[in-house]
Short mmCIF file of C-alpha atoms and ligand atoms in Angstrom, two decimals:
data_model
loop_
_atom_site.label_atom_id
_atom_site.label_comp_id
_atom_site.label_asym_id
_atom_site.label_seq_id
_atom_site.Cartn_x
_atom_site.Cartn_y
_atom_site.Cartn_z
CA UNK X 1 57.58 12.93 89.57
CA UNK X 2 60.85 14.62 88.39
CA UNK X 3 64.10 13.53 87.19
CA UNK X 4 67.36 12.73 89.44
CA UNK X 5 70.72 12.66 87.61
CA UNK X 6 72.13 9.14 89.05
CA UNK X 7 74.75 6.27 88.32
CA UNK X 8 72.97 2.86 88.48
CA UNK X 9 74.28 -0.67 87.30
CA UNK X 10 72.33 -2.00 84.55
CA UNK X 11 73.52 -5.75 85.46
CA UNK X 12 75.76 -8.10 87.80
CA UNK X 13 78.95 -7.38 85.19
CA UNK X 14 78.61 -3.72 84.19
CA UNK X 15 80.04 -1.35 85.09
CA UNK X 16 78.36 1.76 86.89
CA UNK X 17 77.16 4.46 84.42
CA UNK X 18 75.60 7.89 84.24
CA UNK X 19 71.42 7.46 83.91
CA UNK X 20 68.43 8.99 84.55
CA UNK X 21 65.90 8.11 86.99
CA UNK X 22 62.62 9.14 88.31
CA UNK X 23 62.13 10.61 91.79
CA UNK X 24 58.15 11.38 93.48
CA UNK X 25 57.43 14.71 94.60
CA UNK X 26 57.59 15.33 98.08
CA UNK X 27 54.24 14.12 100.02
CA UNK X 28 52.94 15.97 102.86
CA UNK X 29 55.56 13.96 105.54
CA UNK X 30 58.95 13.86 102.68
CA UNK X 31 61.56 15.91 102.70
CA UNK X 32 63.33 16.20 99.34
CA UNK X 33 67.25 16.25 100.15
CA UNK X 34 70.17 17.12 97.50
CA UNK X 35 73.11 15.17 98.30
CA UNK X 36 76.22 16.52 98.64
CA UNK X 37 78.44 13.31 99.79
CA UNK X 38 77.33 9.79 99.63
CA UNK X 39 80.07 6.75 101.08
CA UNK X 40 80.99 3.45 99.00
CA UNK X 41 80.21 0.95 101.74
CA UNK X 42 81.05 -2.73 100.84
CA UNK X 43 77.95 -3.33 100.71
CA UNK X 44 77.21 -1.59 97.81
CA UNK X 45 79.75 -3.72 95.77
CA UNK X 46 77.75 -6.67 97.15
CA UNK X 47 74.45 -5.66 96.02
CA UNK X 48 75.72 -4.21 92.35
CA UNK X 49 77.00 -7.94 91.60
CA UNK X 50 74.39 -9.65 93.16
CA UNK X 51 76.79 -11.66 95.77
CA UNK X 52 74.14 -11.82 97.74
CA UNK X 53 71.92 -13.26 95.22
CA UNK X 54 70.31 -16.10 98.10
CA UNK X 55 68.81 -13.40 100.26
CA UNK X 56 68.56 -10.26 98.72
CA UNK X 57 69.04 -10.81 94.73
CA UNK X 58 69.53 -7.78 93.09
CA UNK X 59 66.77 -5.99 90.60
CA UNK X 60 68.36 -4.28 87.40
CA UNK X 61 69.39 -1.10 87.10
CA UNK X 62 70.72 -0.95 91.26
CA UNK X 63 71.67 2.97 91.86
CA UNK X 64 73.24 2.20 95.42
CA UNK X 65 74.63 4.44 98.01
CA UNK X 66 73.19 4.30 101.48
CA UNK X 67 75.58 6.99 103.31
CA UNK X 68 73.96 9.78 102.18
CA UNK X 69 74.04 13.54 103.69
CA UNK X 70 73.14 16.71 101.81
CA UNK X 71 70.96 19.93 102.28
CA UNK X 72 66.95 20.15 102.50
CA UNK X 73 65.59 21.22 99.30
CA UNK X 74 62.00 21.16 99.36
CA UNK X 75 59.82 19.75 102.59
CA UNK X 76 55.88 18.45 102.64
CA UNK X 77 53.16 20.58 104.35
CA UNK X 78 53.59 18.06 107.29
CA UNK X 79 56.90 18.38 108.09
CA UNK X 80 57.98 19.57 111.08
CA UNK X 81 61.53 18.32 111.77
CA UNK X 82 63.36 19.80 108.89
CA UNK X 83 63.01 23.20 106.41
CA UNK X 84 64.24 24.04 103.27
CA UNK X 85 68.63 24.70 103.44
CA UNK X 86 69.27 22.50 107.07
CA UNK X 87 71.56 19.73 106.77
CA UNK X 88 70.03 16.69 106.72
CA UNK X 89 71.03 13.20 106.27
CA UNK X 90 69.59 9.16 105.28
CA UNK X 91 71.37 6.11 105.86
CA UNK X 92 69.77 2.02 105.35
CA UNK X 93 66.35 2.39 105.95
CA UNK X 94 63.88 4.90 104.45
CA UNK X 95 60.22 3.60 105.62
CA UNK X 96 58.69 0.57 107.96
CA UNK X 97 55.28 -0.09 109.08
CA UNK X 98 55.51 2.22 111.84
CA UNK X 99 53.41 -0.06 114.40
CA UNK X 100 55.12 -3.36 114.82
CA UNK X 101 56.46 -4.14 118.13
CA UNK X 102 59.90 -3.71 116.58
CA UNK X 103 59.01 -0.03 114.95
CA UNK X 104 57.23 0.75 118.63
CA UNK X 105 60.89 0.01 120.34
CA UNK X 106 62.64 2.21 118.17
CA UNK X 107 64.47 -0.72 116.34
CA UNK X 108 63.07 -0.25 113.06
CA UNK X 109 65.83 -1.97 111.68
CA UNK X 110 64.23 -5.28 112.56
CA UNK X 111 60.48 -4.15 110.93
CA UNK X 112 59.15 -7.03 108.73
CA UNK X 113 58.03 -4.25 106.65
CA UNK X 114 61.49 -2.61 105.90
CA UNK X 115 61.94 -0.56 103.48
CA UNK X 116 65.86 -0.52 102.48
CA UNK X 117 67.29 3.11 100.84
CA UNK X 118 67.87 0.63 97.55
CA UNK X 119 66.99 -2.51 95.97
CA UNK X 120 63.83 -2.52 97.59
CA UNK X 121 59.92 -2.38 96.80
CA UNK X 122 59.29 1.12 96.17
CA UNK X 123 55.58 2.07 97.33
CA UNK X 124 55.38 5.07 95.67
CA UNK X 125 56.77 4.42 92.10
CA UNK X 126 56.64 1.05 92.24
CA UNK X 127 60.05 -1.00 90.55
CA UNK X 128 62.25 -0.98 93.55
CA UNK X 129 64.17 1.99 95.46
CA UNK X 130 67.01 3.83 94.42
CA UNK X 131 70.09 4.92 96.55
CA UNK X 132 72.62 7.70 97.10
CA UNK X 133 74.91 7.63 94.30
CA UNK X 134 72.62 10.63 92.66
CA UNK X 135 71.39 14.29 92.95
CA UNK X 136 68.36 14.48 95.31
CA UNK X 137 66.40 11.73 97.41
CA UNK X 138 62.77 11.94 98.23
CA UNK X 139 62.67 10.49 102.05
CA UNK X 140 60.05 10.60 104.56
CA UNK X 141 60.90 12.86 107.54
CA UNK X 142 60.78 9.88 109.80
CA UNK X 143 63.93 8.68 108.57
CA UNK X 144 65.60 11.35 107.86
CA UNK X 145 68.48 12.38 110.50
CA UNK X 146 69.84 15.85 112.13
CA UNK X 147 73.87 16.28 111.29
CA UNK X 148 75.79 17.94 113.70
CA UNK X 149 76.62 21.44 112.18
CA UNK X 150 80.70 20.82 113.50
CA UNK X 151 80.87 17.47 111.46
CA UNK X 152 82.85 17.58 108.04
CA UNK X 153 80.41 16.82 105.68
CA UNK X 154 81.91 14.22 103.70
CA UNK X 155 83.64 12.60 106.78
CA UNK X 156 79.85 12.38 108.24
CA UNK X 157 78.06 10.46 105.46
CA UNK X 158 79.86 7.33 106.00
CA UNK X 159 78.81 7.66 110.27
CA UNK X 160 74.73 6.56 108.28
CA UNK X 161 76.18 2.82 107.87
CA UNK X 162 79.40 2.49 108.70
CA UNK X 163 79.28 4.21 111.81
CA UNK X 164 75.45 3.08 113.44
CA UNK X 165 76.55 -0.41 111.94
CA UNK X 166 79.40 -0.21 114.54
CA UNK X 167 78.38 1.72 117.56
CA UNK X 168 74.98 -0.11 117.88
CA UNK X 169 76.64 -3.92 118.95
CA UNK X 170 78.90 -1.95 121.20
CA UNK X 171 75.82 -0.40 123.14
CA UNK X 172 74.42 -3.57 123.17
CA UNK X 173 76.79 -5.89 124.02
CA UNK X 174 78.47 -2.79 126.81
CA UNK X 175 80.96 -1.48 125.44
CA UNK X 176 82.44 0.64 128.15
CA UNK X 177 85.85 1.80 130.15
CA UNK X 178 87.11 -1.58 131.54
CA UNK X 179 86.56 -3.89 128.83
CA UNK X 180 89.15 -5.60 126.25
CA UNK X 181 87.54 -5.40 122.61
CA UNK X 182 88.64 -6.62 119.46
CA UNK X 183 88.00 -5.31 116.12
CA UNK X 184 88.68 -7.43 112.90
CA UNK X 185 88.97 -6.07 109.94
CA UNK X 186 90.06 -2.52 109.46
CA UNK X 187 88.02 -1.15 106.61
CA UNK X 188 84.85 1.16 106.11
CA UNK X 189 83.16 -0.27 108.96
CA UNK X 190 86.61 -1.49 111.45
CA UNK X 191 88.10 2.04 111.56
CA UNK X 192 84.69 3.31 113.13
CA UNK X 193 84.84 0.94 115.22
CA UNK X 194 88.20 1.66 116.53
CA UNK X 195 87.09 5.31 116.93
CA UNK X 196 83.98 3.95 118.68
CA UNK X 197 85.44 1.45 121.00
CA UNK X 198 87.92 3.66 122.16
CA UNK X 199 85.39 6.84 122.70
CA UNK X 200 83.38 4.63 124.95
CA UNK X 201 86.88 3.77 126.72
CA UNK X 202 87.43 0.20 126.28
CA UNK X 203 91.19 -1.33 125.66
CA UNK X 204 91.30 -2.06 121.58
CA UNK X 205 92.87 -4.90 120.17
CA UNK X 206 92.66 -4.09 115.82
CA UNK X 207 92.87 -7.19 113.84
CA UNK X 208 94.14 -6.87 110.31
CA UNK X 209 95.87 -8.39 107.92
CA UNK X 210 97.14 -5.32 106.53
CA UNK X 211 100.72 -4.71 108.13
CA UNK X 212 100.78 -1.55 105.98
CA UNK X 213 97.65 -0.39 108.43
CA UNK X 214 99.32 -0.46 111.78
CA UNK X 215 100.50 3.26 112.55
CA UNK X 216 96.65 4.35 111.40
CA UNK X 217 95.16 1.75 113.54
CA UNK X 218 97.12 3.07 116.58
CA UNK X 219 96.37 6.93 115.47
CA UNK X 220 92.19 5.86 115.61
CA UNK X 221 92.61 4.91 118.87
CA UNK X 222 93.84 0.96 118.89
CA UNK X 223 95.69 0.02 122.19
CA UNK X 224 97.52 -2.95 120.44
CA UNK X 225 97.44 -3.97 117.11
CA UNK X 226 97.58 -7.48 115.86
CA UNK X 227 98.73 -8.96 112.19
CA UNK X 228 95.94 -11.56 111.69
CA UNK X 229 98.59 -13.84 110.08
CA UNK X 230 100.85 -13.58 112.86
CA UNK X 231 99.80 -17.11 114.96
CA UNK X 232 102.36 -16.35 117.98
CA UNK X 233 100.91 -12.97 118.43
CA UNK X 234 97.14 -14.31 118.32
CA UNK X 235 97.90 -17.11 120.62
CA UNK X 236 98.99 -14.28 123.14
CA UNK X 237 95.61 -12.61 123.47
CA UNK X 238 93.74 -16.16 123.84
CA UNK X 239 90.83 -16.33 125.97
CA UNK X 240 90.86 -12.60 127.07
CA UNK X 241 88.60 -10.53 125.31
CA UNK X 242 84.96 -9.72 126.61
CA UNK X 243 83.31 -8.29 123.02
CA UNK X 244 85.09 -8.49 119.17
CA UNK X 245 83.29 -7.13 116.35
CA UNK X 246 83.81 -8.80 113.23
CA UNK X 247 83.77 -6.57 110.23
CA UNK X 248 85.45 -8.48 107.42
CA UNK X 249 84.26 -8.29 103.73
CA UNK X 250 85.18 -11.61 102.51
CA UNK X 251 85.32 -15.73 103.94
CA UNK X 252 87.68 -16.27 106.56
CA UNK X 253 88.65 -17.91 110.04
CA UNK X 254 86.45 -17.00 112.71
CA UNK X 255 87.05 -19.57 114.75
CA UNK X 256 90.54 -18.03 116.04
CA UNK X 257 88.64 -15.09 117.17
CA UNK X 258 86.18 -17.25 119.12
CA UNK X 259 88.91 -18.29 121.07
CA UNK X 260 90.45 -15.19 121.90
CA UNK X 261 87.48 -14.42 123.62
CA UNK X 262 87.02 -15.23 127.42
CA UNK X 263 83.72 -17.02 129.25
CA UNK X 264 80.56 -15.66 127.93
CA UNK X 265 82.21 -13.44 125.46
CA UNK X 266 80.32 -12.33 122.58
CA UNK X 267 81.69 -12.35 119.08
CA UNK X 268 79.32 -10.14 116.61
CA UNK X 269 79.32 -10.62 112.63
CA UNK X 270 78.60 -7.40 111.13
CA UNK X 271 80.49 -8.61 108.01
CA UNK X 272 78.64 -10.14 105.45
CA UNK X 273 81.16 -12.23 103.48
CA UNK X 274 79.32 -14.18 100.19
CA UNK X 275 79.55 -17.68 100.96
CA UNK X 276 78.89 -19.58 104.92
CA UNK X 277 81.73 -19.85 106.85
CA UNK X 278 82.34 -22.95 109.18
CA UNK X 279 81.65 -22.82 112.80
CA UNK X 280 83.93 -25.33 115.16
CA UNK X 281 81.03 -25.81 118.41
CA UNK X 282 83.60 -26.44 120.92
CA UNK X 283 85.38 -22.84 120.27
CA UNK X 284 81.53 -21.96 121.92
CA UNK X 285 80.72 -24.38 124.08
CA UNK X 286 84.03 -24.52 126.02
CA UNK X 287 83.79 -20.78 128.04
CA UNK X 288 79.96 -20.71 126.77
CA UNK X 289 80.55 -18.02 124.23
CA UNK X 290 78.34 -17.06 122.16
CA UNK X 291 78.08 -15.24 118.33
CA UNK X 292 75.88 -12.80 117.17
CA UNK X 293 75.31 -10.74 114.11
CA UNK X 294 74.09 -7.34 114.27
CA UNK X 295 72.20 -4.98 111.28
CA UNK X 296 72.84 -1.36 111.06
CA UNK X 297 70.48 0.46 114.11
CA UNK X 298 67.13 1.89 114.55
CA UNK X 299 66.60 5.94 114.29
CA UNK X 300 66.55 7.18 117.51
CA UNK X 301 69.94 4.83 118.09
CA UNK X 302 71.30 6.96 114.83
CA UNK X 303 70.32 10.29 115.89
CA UNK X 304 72.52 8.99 119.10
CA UNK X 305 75.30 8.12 117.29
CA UNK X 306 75.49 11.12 115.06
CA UNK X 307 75.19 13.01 118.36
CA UNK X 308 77.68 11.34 120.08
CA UNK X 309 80.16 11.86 116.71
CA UNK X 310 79.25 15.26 117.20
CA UNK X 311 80.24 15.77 120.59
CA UNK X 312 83.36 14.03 120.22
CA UNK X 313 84.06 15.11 117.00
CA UNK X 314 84.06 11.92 115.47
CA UNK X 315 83.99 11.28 111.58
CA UNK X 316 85.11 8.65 109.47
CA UNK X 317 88.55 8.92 107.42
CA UNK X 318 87.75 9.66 103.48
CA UNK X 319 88.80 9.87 100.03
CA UNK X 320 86.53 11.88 98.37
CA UNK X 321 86.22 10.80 94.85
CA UNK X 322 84.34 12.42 91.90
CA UNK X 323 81.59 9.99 91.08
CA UNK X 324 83.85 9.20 87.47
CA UNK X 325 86.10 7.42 90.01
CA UNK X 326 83.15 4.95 90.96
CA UNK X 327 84.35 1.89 89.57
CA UNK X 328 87.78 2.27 89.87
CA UNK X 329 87.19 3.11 93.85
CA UNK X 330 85.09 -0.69 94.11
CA UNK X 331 88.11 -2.19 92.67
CA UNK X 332 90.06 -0.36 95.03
CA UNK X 333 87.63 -1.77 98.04
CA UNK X 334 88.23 -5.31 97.08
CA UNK X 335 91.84 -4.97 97.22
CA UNK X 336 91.53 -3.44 100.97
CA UNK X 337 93.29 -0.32 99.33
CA UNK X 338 91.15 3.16 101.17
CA UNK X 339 91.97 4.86 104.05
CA UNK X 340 89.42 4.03 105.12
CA UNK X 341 86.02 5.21 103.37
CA UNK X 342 85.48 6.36 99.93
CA UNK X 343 83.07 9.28 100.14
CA UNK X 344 81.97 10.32 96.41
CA UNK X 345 81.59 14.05 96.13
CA UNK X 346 78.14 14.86 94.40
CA UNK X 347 78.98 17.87 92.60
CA UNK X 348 80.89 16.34 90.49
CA UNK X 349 77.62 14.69 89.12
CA UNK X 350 76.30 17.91 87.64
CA UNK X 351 79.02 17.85 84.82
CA UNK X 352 77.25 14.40 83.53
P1 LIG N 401 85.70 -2.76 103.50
O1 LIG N 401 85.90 -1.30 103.65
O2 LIG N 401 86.00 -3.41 102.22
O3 LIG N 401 86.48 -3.46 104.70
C1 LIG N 401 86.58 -4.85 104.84
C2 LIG N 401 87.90 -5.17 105.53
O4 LIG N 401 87.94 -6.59 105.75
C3 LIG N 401 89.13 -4.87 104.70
O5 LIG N 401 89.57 -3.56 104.82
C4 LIG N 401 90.15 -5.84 105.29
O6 LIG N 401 90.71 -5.29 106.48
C5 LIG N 401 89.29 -7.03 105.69
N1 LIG N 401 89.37 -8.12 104.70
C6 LIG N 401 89.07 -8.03 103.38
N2 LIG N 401 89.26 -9.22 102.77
C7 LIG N 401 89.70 -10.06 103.74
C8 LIG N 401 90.05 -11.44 103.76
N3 LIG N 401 90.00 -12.19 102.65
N4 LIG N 401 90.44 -11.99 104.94
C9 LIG N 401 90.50 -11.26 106.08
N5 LIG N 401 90.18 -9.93 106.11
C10 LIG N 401 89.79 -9.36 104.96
O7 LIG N 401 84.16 -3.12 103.78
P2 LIG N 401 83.08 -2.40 104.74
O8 LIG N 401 82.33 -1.42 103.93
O9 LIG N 401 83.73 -2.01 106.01
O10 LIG N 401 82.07 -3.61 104.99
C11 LIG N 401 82.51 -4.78 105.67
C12 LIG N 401 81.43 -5.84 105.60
O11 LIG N 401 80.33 -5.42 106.41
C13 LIG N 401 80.85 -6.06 104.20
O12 LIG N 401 80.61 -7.45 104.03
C14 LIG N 401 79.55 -5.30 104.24
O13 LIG N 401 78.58 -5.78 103.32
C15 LIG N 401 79.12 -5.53 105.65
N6 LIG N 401 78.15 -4.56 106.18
C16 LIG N 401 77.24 -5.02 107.06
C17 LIG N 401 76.35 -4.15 107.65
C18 LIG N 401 75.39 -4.63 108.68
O14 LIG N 401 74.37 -3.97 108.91
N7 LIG N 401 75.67 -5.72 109.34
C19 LIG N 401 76.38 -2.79 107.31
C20 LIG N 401 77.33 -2.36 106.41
C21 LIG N 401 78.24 -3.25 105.85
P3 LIG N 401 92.29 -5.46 106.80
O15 LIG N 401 93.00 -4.87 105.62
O16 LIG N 401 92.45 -4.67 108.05
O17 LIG N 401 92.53 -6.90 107.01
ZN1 LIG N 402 76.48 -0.02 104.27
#
């Protein structure tokens, strides 16, 4: 065991705060990773003040942080994917049971034995597992990810969450040249998914209710762009689209986007807002669409992504912060005001 310089929450209302914690020593299969850039996805905020108390409540002190890339420090005997100095990177997940049908498909995400990078029964230590808002991570090599050497580095960390959270419901659901899709919600997770939708050549429609957002959400690669508010130009894109993904942070409509889409459209709820929302069943059952919710992606579906970013030199838009800037930067989130990631620069841990 050794110690990890980290910044952890010690409950729902504080704030978060330099601390200590303890990391294992790499087993034969781990690969110990220092981090050089982790993102502030919303979920993070979530977790720290336990909005999501009814599913996953959180345990005290949370260090979160699940967009994590940095360099390979030390590696177990086993290891044969990564060695000490490559780039390496983690995102939700850091171990599963390795033999369910859903770890057999490559779609560990679904495991029932899931282990989540945070906030989650830690096997090793016991207590519960700590995120990327530290020094160093002790991961096994299973879930640990290859970064495209061309990627900016703190551009890249956010593609672990935001970006697999986005491109895997557009595989799924075909995302592809020829279709209209809509993206709601132009934060952390929407702007990838304007990048995304566009890469795999659809026609995107962003939804926001940022005005101030426009001109970016045309320069990701938007077609149109559509102030949420704005009934008259909603009502124009009725019935139309064949796939929206719904990113959006907090409670709100999502009936009107049912209804923009056309027969057997698919709606997908990657956001996960605090409280239920309410469903009208004839906004489904008239053109038989349907709504789905989608969680992250499996590893070989990440190493794809990260790929594919790589390729097309895709990386999400930062603001890289000093990890001092931590709290201001969630208040920040909740008032929709980065463009379009926070990405928190882990050197600047070292001075604490
Ligand atoms: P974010 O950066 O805060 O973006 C959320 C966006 O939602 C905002 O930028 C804003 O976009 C819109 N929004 C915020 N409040 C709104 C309101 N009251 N009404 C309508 N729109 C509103 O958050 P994020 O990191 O992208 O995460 C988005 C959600 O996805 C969070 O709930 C997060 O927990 C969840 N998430 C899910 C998964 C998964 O696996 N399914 C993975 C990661 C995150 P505009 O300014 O453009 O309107
Ligand atoms: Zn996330």
């Amino acid at each position: 065991m050794y110690n990890a310089k980290a910044y952890s929450a010690a409950s729902a209302t504080s704030p978060l705060a330099s601390s200590t914690i303890a990391r294992r020593d790499p087993t034969q299969t781990d690969v110990q990773i220092e981090i050089l850039f982790c993102g502030i996805c919303h979920s993070d905020l979530h977790q720290v003040r336990n909005e999501w108390s009814g599913v996953m409540p959180t345990v005290y002190p949370c260090v979160p942080g699940h967009e994590i890339v940095g360099r390979v420090a030390k590696v177990g005997s086993a290891v044969t994917k990564f060695k000490p100095g490559d780039l390496a990177a983690v995102g939700c997940m850091v171990d599963s049971d390795h033999t369910c049908p859903d770890c057999q498909a490559g779609l560990e995400q679904f495991c029932p034995n899931l282990t989540l990078t945070y906030n989650f029964p830690d096997k090793h230590l016991g207590g519960v597992t700590y995120g990327g808002y530290s020094d160093s991570v002790v991961v096994d090599e299973r879930f640990v990810l290859r970064v495209p050497s061309n990627l900016n580095l703190a551009g890249a960390a956010p593609l672990l969450c935001a970006g697999i959270t986005t491109y895997s419901p557009m595989r799924h659901w075909g995302v592809t040249k020829g279709k209209k899709v809509g993206i709601v919600g132009l934060g952390g997770l929407g702007h990838m998914g304007v990048k995304f939708a566009h890469a795999l050549g659809a026609y995107v429609v962003a939804f926001t209710t940022s005005p101030g957002k426009k001109e970016d959400a045309l320069r990701l690669g938007a077609d149109e762009v559509v102030i949420s508010s704005n009934a008259g130009e909603m009502a124009k894109h009725a019935g139309s689209f064949d796939f929206i993904l719904d990113a959006v942070s907090a409670n709100h409509d999502i009936n009107a986007y049912i209804n923009l889409l056309r027969r057997d459209g698919n709606i997908t709820l990657v956001g996960a807002p605090e409280k239920p929302m309410a469903l009208s069943a004839f906004g489904l059952i008239m053109g038989r669409r349907s709504l789905s919710g989608s969680p992250i992606g499996g590893i070989p579906e990440t190493q794809e992504m990260l790929d594919f970013c790589g390729k097309h030199n895709i990386t999400s838009d930062v603001e890289v912060i000093p990890i001092q800037k931590v709290n201001e930067a969630y208040e920040r989130l909740l008032k929709s005001d980065v463009k379009y990631r926070f990405s928190i620069d882990m050197a600047s841990l070292k001075s604490e």
